[in-house]
XYZ file of C-alpha atoms in Angstrom:
522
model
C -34.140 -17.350 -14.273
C -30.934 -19.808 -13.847
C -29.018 -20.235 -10.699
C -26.425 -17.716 -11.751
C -29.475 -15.095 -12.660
C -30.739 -15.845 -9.100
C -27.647 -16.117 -7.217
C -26.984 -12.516 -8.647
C -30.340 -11.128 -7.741
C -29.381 -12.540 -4.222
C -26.441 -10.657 -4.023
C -27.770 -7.445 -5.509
C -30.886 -7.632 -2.914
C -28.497 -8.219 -0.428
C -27.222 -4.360 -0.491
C -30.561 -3.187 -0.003
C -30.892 -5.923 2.813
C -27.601 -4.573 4.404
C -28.774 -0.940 4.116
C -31.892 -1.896 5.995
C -30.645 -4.172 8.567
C -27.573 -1.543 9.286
C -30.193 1.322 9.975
C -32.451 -0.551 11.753
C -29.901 -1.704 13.866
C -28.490 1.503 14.840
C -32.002 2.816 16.015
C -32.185 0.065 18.957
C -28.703 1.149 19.962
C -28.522 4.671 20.141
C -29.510 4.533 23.876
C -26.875 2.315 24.775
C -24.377 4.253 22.579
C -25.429 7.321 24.105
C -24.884 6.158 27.338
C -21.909 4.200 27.508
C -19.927 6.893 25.521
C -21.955 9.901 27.241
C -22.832 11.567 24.257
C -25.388 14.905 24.809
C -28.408 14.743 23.085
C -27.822 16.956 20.148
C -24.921 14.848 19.344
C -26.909 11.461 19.373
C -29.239 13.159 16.862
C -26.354 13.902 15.099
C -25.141 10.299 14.557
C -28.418 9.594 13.356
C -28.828 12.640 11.090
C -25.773 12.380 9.393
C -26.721 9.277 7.399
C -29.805 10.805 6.099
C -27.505 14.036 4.980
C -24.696 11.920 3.483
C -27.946 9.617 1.793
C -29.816 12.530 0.231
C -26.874 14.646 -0.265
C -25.310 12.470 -2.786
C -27.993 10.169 -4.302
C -28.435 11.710 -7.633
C -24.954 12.087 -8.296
C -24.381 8.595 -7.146
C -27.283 7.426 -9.407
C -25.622 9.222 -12.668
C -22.269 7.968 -11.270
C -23.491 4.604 -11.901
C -24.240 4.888 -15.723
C -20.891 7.086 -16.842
C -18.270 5.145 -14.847
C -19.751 2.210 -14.615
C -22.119 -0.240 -12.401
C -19.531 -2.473 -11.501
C -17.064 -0.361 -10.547
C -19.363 1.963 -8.163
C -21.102 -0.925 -7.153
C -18.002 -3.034 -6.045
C -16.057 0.502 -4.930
C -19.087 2.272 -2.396
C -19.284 -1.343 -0.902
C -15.713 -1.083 0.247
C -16.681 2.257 1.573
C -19.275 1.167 3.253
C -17.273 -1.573 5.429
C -14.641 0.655 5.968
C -16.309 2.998 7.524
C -19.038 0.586 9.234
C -16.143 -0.886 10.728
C -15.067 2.420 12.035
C -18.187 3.144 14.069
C -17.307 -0.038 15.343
C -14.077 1.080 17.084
C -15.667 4.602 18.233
C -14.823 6.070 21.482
C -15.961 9.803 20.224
C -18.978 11.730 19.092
C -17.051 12.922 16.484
C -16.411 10.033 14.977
C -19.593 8.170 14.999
C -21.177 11.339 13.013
C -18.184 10.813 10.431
C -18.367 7.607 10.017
C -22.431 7.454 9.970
C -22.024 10.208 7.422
C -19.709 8.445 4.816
C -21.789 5.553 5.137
C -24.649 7.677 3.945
C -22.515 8.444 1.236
C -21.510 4.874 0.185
C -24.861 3.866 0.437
C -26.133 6.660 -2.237
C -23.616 5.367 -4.551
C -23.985 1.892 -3.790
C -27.770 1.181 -3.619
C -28.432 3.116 -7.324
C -25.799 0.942 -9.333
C -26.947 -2.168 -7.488
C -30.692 -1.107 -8.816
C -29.428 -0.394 -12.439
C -27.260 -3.336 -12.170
C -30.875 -5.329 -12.273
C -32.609 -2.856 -14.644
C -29.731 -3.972 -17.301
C -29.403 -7.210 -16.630
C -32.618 -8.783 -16.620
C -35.150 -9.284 -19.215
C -37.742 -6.382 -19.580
C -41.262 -7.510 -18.795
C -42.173 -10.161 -16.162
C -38.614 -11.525 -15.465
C -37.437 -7.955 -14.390
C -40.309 -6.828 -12.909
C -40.048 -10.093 -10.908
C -36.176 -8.947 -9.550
C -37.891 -5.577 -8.401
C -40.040 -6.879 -6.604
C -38.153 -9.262 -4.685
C -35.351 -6.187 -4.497
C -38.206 -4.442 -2.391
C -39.899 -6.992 -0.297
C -36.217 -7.663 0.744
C -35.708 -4.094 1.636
C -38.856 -4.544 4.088
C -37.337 -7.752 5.284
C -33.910 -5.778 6.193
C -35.241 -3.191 8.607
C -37.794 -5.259 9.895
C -35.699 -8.108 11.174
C -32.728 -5.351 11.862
C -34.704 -4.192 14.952
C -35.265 -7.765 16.152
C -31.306 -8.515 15.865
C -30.394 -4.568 16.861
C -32.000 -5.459 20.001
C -30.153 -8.735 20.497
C -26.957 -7.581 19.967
C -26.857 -4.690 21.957
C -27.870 -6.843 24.470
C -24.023 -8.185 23.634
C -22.253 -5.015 23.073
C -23.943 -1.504 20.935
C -20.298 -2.122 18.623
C -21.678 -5.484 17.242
C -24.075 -3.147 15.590
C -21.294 -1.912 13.653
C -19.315 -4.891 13.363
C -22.087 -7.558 12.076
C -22.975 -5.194 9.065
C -19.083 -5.691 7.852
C -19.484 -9.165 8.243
C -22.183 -9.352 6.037
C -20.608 -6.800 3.606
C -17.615 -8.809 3.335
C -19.277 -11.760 2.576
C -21.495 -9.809 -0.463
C -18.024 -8.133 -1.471
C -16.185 -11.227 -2.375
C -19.691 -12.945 -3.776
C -20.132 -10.159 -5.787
C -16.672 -10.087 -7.052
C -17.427 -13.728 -8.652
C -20.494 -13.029 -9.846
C -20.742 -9.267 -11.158
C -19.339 -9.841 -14.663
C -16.802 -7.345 -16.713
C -18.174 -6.539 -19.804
C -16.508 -4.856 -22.782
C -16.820 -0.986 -22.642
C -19.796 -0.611 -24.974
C -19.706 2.300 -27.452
C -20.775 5.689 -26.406
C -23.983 7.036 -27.890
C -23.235 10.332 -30.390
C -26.357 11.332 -28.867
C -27.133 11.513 -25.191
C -29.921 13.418 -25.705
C -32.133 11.319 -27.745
C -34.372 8.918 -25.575
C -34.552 7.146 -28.654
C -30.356 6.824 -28.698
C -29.510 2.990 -28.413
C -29.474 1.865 -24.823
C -25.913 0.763 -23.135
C -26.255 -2.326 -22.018
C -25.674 -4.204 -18.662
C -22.917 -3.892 -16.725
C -19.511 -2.522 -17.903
C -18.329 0.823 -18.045
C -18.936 3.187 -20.944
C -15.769 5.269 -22.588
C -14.559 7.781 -20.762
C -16.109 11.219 -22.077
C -14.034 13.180 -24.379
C -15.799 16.777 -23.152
C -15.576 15.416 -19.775
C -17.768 14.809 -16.598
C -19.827 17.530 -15.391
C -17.816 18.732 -12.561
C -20.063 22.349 -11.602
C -23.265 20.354 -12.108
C -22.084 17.621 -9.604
C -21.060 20.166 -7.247
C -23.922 22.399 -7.023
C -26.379 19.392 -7.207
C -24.332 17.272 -3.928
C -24.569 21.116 -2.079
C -28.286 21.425 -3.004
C -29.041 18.164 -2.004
C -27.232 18.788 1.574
C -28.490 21.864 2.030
C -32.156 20.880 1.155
C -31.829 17.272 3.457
C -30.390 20.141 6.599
C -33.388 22.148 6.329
C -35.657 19.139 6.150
C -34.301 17.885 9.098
C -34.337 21.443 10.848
C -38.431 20.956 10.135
C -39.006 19.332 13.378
C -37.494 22.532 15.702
C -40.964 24.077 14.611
C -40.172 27.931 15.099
C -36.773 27.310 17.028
C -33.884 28.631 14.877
C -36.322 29.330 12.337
C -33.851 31.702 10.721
C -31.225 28.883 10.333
C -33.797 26.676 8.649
C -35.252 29.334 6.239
C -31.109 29.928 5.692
C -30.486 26.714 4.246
C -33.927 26.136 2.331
C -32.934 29.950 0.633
C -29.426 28.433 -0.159
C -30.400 24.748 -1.562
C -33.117 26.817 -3.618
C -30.328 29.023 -5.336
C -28.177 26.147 -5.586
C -30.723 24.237 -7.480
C -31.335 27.506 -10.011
C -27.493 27.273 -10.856
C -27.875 23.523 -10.896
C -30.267 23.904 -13.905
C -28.926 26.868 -15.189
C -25.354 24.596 -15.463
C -27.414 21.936 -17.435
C -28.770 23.146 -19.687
C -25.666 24.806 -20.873
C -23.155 22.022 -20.323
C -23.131 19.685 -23.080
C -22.408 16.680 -21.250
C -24.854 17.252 -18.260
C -24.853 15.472 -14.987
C -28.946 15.405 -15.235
C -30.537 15.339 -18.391
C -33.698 17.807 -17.706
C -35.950 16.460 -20.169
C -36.141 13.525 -18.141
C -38.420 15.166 -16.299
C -40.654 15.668 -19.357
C -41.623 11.717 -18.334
C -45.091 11.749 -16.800
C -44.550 8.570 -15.309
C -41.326 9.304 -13.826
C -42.056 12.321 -11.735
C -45.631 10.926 -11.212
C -44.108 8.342 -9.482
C -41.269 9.938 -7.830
C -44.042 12.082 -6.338
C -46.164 9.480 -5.016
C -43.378 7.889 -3.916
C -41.963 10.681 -1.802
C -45.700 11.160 -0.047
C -46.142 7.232 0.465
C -42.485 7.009 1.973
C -43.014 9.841 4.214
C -46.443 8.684 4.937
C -45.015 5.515 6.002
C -42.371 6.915 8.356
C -43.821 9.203 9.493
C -46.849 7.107 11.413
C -44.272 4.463 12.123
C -42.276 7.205 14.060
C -45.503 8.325 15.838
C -46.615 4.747 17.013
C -43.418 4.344 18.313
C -43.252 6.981 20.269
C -46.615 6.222 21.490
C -45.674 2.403 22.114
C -42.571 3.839 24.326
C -43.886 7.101 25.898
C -46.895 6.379 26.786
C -47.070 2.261 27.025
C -43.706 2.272 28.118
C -42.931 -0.643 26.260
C -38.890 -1.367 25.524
C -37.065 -0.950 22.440
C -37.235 -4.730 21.825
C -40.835 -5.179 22.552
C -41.421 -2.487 19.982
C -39.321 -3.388 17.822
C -40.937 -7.061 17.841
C -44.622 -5.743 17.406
C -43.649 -3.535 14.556
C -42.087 -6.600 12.662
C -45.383 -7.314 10.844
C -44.953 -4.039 8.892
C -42.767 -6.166 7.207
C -45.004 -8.599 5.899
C -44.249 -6.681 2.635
C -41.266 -8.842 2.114
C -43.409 -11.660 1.710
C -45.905 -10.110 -0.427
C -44.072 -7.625 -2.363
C -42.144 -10.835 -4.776
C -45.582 -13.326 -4.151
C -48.490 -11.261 -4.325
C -47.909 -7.951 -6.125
C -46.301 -9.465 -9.376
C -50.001 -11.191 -9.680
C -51.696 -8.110 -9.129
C -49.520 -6.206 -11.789
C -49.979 -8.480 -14.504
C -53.568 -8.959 -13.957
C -54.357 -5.257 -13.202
C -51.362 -2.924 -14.506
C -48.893 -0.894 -11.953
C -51.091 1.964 -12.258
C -54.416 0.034 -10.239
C -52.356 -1.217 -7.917
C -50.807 1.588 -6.829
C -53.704 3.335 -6.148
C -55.030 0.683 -4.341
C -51.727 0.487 -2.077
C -52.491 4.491 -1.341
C -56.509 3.225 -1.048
C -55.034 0.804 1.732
C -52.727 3.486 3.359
C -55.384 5.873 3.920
C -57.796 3.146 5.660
C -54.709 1.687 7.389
C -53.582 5.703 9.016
C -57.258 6.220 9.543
C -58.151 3.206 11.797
C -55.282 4.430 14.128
C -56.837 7.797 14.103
C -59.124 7.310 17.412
C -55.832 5.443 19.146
C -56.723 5.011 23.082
C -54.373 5.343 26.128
C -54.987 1.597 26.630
C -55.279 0.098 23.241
C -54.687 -3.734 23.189
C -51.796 -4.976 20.514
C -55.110 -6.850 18.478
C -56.596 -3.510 18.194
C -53.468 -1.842 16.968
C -53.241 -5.072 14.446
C -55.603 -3.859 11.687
C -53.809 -1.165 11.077
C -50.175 -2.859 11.093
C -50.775 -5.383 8.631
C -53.073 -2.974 6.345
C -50.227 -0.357 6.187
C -47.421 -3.480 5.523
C -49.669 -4.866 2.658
C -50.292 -1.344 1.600
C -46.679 -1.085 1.253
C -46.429 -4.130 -0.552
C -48.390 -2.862 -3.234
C -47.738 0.903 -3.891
C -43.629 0.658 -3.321
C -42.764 -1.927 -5.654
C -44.383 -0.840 -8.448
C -44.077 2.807 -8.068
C -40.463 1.740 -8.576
C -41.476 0.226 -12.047
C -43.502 3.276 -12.850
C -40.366 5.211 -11.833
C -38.162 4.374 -14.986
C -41.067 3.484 -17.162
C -40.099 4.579 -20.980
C -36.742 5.702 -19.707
C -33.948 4.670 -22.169
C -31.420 1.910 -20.623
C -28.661 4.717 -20.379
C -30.189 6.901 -17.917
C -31.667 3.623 -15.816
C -28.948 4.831 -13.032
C -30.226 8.377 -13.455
C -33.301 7.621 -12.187
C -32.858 5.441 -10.069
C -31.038 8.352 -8.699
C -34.064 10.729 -8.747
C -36.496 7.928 -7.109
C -34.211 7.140 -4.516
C -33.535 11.155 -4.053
C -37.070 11.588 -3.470
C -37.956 8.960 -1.224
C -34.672 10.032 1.394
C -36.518 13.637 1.177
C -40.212 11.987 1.868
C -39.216 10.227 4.736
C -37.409 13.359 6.312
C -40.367 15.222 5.693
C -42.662 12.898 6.760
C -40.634 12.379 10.048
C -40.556 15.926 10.582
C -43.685 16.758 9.774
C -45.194 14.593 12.575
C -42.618 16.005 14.686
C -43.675 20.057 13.799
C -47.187 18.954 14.144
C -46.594 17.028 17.871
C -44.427 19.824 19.498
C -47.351 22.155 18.369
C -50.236 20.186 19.690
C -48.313 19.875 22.961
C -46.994 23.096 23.475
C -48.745 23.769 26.325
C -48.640 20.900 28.597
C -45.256 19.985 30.624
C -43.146 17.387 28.479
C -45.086 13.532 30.159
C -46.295 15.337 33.035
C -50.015 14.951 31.190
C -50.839 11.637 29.616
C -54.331 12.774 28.242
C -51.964 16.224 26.625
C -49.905 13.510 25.110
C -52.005 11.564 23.700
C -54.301 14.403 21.950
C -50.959 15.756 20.280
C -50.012 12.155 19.135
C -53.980 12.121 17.508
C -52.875 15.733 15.498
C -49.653 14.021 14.213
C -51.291 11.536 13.133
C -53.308 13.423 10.698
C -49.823 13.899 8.991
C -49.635 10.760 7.104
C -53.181 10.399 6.627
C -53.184 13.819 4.663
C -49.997 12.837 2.834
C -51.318 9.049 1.399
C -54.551 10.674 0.493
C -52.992 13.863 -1.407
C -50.714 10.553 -2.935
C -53.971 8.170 -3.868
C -55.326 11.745 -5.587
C -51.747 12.036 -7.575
C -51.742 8.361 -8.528
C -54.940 8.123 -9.598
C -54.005 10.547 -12.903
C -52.081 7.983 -13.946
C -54.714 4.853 -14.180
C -55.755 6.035 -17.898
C -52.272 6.558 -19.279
C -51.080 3.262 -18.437
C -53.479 0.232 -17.956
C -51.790 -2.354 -19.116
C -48.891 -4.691 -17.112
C -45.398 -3.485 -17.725
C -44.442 -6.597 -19.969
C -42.236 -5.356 -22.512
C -40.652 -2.411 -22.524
C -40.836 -1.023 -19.161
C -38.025 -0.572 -17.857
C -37.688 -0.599 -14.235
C -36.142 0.265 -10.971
C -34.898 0.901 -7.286
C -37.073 -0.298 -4.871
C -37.019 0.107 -1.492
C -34.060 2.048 -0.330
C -36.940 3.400 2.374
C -35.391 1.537 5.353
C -32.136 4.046 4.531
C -33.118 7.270 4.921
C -35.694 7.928 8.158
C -36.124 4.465 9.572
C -33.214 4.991 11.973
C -35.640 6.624 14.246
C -38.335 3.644 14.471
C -37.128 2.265 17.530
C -35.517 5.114 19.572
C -36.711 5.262 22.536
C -38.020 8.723 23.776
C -35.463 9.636 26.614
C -32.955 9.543 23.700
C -34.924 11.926 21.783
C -33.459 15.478 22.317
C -35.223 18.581 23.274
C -38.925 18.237 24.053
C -39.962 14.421 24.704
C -40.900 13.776 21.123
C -38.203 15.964 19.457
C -36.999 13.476 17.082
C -33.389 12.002 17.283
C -32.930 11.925 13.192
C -31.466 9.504 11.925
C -31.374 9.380 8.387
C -34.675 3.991 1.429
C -32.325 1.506 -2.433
């Protein structure tokens, strides 16, 4: 690639960076937050859930958004957003406020992070040179939230608001680069047929003509109040049996909402969602495996932190500093895996990043009350190498045979499903904890504790091995590397959705010691 290709990639891996960092961030200061502006406990949750509901709410739209009114425009537009409103939690003195401006952000980010994915997807070479771009989109993702708890911890050491404030300096600084560098293109001309995977791809990054039937207003709709709906009762998951009826509520209503979703689409002739993309193999193959490895992933990072905290009573910072080499993905992910797919094909090397996962969950399995950080190591660098190789390409495998027209589409539906993985797999852990300590007195029995943090961990475990047995259907139908007409995309938007929660410590965790302060990946 030139220096304007690369300078590009830069700036389009920078989102993903800046969604990372931002979460990450936020996790380390919720404590300080929550004291300084004496926020209860179900409204701390509540700054952190919000993100993950405005995330998962509006991904898929957001993702379709990008390829009917154009990557540029959403791109350069949700990034604007996303200052705006960063800047706002910034100059909080309410509740209210942070939870409003946490969700928009949410919002901006589902819009943002899908063009900024298709934006690649369309403008580099299919084959090695694109899969290349992935890749490094990814590993850069990892590199994000792992050094955002690092600096989350340093600056809230200066003030909790500079956790708002340095994510609009760095948003600024991608806003005018992108400006330069983000090319208009001539409107292409619309395909007669949209619903022909065959139809001749748009290409790269201007907008197409404006619809003459129109956008699909009722699909867009009922698909953002599915989505919400569905992301509430996810995140409802880890009350276990409390408010059960509010939780059953919502799932009933997002489940309706999604049967007029698809009733709308298939009658609309301009749909928001084209349903035979979902006649792909590879696409909800891997959409699937990603949503178990994502949740997988958060979900044991939210148990070892709550065992690094609660029962080692480590800090925030010196958690957030042992948990950094999780992100030695970001070095392997664009050195490493590229090799590996070329050499073995996507398909092998997924299943051996869920193969790694499931030895990687295991080993911390039999975790003591006085385990040393070496014998906690195995495990952390096996689950960030794991990472490396399942996430990056599983978002390959995502888009694999889909047309260039509908690359924003899915990138949609990957990033859709990965949001909804790692709320599951936070809350799942959660469920599983409160239930395996239901009987002993919230820290009043260390041995209680650590048998329920044991039982969550099976969570994950179950998860990557259910995802190793979904990935492996897919080694015969597609052995060879992705070189030349497989298209790819999103990587990483992981740190988005659940990782707000990886360094919270537990006293700002509401209800029972381990109820989960939600937070809310590209």
């Amino acid at each position: 690639m030139g220096t304007r290709a690369w300078a590009l990639l830069l700036v389009l891996c920078g989102t993903i960076f800046l969604e990372g960092i931002d979460v990450a961030m936020l996790a380390v200061a919720i404590p300080s937050i929550r004291s300084d502006l004496d926020l209860p406990t179900d409204t701390a949750a509540w700054v952190m859930s919000a993100y993950v509901l405005g995330y998962a709410g509006f991904t898929l739209l957001g993702g379709r958004a990008a390829d009917l009114l154009g990557r540029r425009r959403m791109f350069l537009t949700w990034l604007t957003v996303f200052l705006a409103f960063s800047g706002l939690g910034g100059f909080a003195t309410e509740g209210w406020t942070l939870i409003v401006a946490r969700f928009v952000t949410g919002v901006s980010a589902a819009f943002m992070t899908p063009a900024a994915l298709s934006l690649i997807t369309t403008s580099y070479e299919e084959g090695e040179q694109r899969n290349k771009a992935l890749l490094v989109f990814a590993g850069t993702a990892a590199g994000g939230f792992s050094l955002g708890l690092v600096i989350g911890g340093l600056l809230t050491q200066l003030g909790w608001r500079w956790v708002f404030f340095a994510p609009v300096l760095l948003a600024g600084a991608l806003l005018v680069a992108a400006t330069r560098l983000i090319p208009h293109q001539p409107r292409p001309a619309e395909s007669e047929n949209t619903e022909s995977e065959n139809a001749e791809p748009e290409k790269g990054l201007g907008r197409p003509r404006r619809r003459t039937e129109g956008f699909d207003i009722l699909g867009a709709a009922t698909a953002a109040a599915a989505m919400l709906l569905a992301a509430y009762a996810v995140i409802r998951l880890e009350h276990g049996l409390d408010g059960w009826r509010l939780t059953a509520g919502a799932a009933l209503a997002a489940t309706t909402l999604l049967v007029v979703f698809v009733a709308v689409e298939r009658r609309t002739p301009t749909p928001l969602v084209r349903l035979g993309i979902l006649r792909t193999g590879s696409v909800v193959r891997a959409d699937l495996g990603a949503l178990l490895f994502v949740g997988a992933f958060f979900g044991f990072q939210f148990v070892l932190t709550l065992y690094l905290q609660e029962l080692r009573g480590w800090s925030s910072l010196q958690t957030a500093i042992a948990l950094v080499v999780l992100g030695c993905d970001a070095i392997l992910a664009p050195t490493l895996t590229p090799r590996l797919v070329t050499r073995f094909g996507h398909a092998k090397v997924i299943l051996g990043g869920f193969v790694l996962a499931v030895v990687a969950y295991g080993l911390f399995l039999p975790v003591g009350m006085d385990w040393s950080y070496a014998a906690m190591f195995p495990t952390l660098i096996i689950a960030g190498t794991a990472f490396a190789l399942a996430y990056g390409p599983l978002t390959i495998a995502a888009t694999d045979g889909v047309a260039e027209s509908e690359q924003g589409l899915a990138s949609g539906l990957l990033h859709t499903f990965t949001q909804f993985g790692s709320a599951i797999g936070i809350s799942a852990v959660t469920a599983v904890y409160g239930l395996a300590s239901s009987g002993a007195s919230a820290g009043s029995d260390p041995d209680a504790t650590l048998s329920a943090f044991r039982a969550a961990l099976i969570v994950p475990v179950v998860m990557v091995t259910l995802g190793a047995l979904l990935s492996s259907f897919g080694i015969g139908s597609r052995t060879k590397p992705p070189t030349a007409g497989a298209p790819a995309a999103p990587a990483a938007p992981t740190t988005a959705a659940a990782t707000v929660i990886a360094a919270t410590p537990a006293d700002a965790i509401p209800g029972a010691s381990t109820n989960p302060a939600r937070q809310g990946s590209s």
